[in-house]
PDB file of C-alpha atoms in Angstrom:
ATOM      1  CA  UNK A   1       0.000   0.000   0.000  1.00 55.00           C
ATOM      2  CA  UNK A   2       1.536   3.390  -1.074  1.00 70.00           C
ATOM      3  CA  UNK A   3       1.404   6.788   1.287  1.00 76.00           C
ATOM      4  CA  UNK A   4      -1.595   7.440   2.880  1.00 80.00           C
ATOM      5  CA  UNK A   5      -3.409  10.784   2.205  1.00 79.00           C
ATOM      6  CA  UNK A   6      -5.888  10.694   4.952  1.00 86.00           C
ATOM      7  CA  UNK A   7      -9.350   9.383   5.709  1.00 92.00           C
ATOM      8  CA  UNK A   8     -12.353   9.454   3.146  1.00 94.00           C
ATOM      9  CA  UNK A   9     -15.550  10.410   4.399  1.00 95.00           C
ATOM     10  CA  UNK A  10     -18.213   9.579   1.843  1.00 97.00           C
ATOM     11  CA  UNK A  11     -21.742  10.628   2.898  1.00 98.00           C
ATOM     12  CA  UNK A  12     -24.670   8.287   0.793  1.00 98.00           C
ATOM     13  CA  UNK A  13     -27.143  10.904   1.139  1.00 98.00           C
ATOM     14  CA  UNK A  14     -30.298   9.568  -1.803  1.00 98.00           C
ATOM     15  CA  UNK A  15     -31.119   8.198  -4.747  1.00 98.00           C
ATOM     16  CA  UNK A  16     -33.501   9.178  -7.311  1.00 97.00           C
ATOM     17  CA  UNK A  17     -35.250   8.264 -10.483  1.00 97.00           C
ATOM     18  CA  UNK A  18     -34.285   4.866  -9.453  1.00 97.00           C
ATOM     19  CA  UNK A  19     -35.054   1.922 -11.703  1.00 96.00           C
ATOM     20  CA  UNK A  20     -38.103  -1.032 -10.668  1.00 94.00           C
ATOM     21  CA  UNK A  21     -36.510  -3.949 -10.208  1.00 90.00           C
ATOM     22  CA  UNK A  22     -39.106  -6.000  -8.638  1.00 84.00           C
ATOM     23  CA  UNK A  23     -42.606  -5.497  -9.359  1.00 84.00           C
ATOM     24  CA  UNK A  24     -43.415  -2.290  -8.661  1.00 88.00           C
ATOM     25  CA  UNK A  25     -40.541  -1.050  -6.752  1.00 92.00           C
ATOM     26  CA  UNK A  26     -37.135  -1.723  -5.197  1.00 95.00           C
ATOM     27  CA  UNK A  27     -35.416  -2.145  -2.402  1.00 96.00           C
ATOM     28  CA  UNK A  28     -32.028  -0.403  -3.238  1.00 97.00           C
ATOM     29  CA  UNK A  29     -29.136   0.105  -1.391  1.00 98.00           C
ATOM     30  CA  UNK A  30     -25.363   1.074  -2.674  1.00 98.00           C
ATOM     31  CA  UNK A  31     -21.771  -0.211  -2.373  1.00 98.00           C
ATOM     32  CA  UNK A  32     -19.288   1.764  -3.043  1.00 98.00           C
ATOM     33  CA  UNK A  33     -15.652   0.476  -3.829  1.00 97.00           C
ATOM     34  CA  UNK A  34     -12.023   1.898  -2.926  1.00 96.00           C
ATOM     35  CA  UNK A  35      -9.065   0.070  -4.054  1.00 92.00           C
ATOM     36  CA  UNK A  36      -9.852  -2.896  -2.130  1.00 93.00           C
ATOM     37  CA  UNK A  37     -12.042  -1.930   0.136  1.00 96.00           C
ATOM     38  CA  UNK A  38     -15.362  -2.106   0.452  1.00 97.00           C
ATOM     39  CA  UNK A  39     -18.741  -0.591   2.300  1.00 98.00           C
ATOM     40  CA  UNK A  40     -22.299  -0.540   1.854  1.00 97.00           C
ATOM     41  CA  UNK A  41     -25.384   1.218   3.054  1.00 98.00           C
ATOM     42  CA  UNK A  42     -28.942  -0.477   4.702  1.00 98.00           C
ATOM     43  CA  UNK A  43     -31.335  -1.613   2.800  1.00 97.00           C
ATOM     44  CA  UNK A  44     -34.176   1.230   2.111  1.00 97.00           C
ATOM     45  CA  UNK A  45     -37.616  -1.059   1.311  1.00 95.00           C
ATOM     46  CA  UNK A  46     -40.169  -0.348  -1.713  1.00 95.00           C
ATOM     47  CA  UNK A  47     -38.150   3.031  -2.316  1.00 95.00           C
ATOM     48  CA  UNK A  48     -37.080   4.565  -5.660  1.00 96.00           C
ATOM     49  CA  UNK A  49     -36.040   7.518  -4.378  1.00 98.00           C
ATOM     50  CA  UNK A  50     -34.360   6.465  -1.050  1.00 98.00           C
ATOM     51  CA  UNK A  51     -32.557   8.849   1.484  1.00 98.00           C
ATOM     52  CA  UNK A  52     -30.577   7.071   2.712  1.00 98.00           C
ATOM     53  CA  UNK A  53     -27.735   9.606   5.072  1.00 98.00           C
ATOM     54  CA  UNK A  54     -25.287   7.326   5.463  1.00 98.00           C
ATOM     55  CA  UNK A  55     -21.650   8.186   6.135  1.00 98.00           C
ATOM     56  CA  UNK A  56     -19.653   5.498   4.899  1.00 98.00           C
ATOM     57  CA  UNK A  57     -15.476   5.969   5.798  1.00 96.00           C
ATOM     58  CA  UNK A  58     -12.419   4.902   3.538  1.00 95.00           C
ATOM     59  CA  UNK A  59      -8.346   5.097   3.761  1.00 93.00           C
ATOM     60  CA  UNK A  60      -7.141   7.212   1.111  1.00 90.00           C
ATOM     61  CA  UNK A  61      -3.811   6.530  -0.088  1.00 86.00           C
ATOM     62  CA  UNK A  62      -1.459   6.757  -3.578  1.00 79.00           C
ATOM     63  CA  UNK A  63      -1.822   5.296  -5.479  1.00 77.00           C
ATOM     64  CA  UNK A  64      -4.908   7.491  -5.764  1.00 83.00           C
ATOM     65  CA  UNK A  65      -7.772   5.372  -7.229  1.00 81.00           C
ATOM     66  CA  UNK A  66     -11.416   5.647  -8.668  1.00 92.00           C
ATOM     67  CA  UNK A  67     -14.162   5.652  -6.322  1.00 95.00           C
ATOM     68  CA  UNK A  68     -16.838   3.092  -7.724  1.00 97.00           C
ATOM     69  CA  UNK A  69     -20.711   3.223  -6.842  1.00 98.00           C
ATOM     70  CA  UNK A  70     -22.804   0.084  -7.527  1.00 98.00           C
ATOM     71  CA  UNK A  71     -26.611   0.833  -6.635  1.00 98.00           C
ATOM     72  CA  UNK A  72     -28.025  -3.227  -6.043  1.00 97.00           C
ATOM     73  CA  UNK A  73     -32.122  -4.017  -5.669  1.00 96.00           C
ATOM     74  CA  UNK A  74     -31.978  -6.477  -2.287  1.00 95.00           C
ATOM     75  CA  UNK A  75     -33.938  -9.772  -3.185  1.00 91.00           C
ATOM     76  CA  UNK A  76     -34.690 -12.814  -0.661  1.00 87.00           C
ATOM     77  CA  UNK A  77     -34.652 -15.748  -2.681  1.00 86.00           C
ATOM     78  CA  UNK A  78     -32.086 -14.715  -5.302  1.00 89.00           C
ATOM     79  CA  UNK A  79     -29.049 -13.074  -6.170  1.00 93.00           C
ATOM     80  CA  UNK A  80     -29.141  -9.583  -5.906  1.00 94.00           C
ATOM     81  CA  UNK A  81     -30.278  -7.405  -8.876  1.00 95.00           C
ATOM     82  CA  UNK A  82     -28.086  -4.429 -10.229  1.00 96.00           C
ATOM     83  CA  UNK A  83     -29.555  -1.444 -10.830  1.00 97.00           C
ATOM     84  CA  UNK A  84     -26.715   0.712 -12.125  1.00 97.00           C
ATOM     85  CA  UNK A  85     -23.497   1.284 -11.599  1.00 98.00           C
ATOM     86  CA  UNK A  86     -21.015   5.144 -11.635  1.00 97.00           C
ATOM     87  CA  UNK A  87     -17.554   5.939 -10.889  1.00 96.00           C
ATOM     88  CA  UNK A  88     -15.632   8.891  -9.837  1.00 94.00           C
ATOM     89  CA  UNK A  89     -11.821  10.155 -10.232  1.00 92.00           C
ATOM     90  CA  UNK A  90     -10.974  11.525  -6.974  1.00 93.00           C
ATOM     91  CA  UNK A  91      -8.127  13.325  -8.149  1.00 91.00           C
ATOM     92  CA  UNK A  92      -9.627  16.702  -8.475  1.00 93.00           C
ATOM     93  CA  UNK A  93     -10.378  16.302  -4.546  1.00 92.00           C
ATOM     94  CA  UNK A  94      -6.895  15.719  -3.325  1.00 91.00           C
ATOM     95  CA  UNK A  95      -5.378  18.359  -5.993  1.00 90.00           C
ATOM     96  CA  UNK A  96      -7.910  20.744  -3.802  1.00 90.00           C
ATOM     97  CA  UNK A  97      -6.709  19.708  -0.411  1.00 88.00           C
ATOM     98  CA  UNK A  98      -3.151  20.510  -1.863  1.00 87.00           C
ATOM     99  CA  UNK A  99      -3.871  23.400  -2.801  1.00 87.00           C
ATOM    100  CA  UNK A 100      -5.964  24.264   0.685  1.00 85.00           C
ATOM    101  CA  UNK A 101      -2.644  23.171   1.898  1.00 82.00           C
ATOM    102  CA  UNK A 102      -0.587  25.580  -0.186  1.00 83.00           C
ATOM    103  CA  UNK A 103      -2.486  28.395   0.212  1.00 80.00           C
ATOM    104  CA  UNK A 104      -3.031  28.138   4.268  1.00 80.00           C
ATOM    105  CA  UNK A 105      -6.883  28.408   4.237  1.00 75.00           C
ATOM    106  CA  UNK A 106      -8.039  27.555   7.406  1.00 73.00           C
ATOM    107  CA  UNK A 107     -11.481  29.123   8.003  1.00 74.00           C
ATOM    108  CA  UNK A 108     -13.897  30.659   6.390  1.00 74.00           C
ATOM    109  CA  UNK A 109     -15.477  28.889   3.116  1.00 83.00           C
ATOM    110  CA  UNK A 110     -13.604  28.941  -0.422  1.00 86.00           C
ATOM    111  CA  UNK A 111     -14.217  27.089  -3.635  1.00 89.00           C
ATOM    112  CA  UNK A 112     -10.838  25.763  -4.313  1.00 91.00           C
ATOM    113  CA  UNK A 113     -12.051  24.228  -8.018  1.00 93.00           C
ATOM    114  CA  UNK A 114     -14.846  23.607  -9.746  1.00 95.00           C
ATOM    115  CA  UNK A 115     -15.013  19.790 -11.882  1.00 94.00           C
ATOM    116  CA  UNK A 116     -17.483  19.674 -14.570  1.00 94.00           C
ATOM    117  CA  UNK A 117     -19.290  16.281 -16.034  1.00 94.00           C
ATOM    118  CA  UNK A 118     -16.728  14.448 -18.675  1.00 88.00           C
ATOM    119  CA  UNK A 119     -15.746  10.993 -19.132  1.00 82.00           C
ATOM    120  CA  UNK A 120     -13.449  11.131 -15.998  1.00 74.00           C
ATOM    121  CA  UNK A 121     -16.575  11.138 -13.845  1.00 86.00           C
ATOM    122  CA  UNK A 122     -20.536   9.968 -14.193  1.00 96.00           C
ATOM    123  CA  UNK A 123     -21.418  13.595 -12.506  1.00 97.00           C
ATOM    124  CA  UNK A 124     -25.117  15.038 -13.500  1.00 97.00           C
ATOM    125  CA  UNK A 125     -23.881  19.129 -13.184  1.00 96.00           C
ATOM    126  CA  UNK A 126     -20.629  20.727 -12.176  1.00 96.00           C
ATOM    127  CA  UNK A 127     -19.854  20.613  -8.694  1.00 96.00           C
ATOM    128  CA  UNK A 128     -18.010  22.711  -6.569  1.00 96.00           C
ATOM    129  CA  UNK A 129     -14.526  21.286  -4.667  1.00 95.00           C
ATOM    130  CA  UNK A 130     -15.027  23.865  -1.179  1.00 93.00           C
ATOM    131  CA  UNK A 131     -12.716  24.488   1.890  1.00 90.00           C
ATOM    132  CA  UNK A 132     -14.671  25.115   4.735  1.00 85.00           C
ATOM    133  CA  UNK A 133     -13.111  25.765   7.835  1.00 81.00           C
ATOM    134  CA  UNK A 134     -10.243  24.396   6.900  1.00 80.00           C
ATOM    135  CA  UNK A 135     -11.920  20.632   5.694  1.00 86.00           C
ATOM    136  CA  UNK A 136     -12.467  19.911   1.996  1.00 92.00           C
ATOM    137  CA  UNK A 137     -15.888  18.862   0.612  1.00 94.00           C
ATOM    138  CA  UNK A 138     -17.323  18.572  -2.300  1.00 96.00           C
ATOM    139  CA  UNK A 139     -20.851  17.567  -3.118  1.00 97.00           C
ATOM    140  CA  UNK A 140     -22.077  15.554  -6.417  1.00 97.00           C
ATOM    141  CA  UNK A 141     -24.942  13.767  -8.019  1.00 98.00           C
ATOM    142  CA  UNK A 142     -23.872  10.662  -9.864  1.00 98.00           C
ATOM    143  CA  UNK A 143     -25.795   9.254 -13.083  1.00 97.00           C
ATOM    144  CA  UNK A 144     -26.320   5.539 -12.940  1.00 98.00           C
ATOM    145  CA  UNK A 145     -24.458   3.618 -16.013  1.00 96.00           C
ATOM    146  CA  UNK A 146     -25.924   0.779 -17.792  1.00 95.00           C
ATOM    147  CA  UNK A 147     -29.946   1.631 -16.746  1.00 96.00           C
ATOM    148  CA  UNK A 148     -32.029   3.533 -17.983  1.00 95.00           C
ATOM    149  CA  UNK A 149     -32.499   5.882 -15.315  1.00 96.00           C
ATOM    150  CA  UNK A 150     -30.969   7.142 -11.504  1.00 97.00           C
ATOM    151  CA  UNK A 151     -29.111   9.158 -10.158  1.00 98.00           C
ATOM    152  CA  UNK A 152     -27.371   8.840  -6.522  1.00 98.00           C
ATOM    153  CA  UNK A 153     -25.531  12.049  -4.010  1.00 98.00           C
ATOM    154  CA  UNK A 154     -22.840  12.027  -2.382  1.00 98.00           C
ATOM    155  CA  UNK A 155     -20.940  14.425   0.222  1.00 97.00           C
ATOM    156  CA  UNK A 156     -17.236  13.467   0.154  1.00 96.00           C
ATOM    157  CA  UNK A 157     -15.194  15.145   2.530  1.00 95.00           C
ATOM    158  CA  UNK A 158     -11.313  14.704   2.402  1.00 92.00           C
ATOM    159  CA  UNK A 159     -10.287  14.304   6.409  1.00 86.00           C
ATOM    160  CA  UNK A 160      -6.523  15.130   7.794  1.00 68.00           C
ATOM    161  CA  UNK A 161      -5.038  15.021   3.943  1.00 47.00           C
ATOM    162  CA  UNK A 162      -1.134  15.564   3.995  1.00 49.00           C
ATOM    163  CA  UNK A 163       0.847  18.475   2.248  1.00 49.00           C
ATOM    164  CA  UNK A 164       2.286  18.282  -1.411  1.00 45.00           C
ATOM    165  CA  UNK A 165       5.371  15.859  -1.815  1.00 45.00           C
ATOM    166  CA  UNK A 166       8.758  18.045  -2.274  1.00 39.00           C
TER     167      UNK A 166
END
């Protein structure tokens, strides 16, 4: 495992526009994937628009890989269905904390960059990298890949991130 950046806080906060997967609904819930490790969120029952609020914590480290967001439709007597899949490059995020570092903003809030949808990312609208009070966060709504339609937000906040390299 290469250096360690910090800690990843990713915050599941909803879905919506969610595909049926059963027979009139689903019961969704999300996995999301960092390097090799893994976390998911509850179950949310008969929802297709499910809040879910759910903060969900990773090691960050170089390395720096993709973050990758599986929504799944929870089924008793078989396997699990998908219901769409989205990925995002979390570079922009730790080029922001650098630069947090760099410039010495501690408190207050400042947007530090702005990414904008492109096939580096599955994001919906541009979303704003900000510094406030010193912790980097940056909010974004995900389209769902191989479905026909959902979308799923996230709050990722970049926790105790080290200084640029010399």
């Amino acid at each position: 495992m290469g250096e360690q950046l910090g800690q990843l806080k990713i915050i599941v906060v909803q879905g919506k526009k969610l595909v049926i997967r059963d027979f009139k609904s689903s019961d969704p819930y999300v996995v999301l994937k960092l390097g090799n490790q893994t976390a998911k969120t509850k179950v949310i029952n008969s929802c297709l628009n499910p809040v879910w609020n759910e903060e969900l914590n990773f090691t960050l480290t170089e390395p720096l890989g993709v973050l990758n967001l599986e929504v799944f439709d929870k089924d008793l007597l078989k396997s699990d269905d998908k219901m769409g899949n989205a990925f995002l490059n979390l570079q922009p995020l730790v080029s922001a904390a650098r630069l947090r570092d760099i410039l010495g903003v501690s408190s207050g809030e400042t947007t530090l960059r702005k990414v904008i949808p492109d096939n580096e990312n599955c994001l919906v609208r541009e979303s704003s990298i900000n510094c406030v009070n010193g912790e980097v966060a940056q909010n974004v709504w995900l389209r769902l890949r191989g479905v026909e339609s959902g979308e799923v937000e996230l709050t990722i906040k970049l926790v105790k991130n080290v200084t640029t390299k010399t």
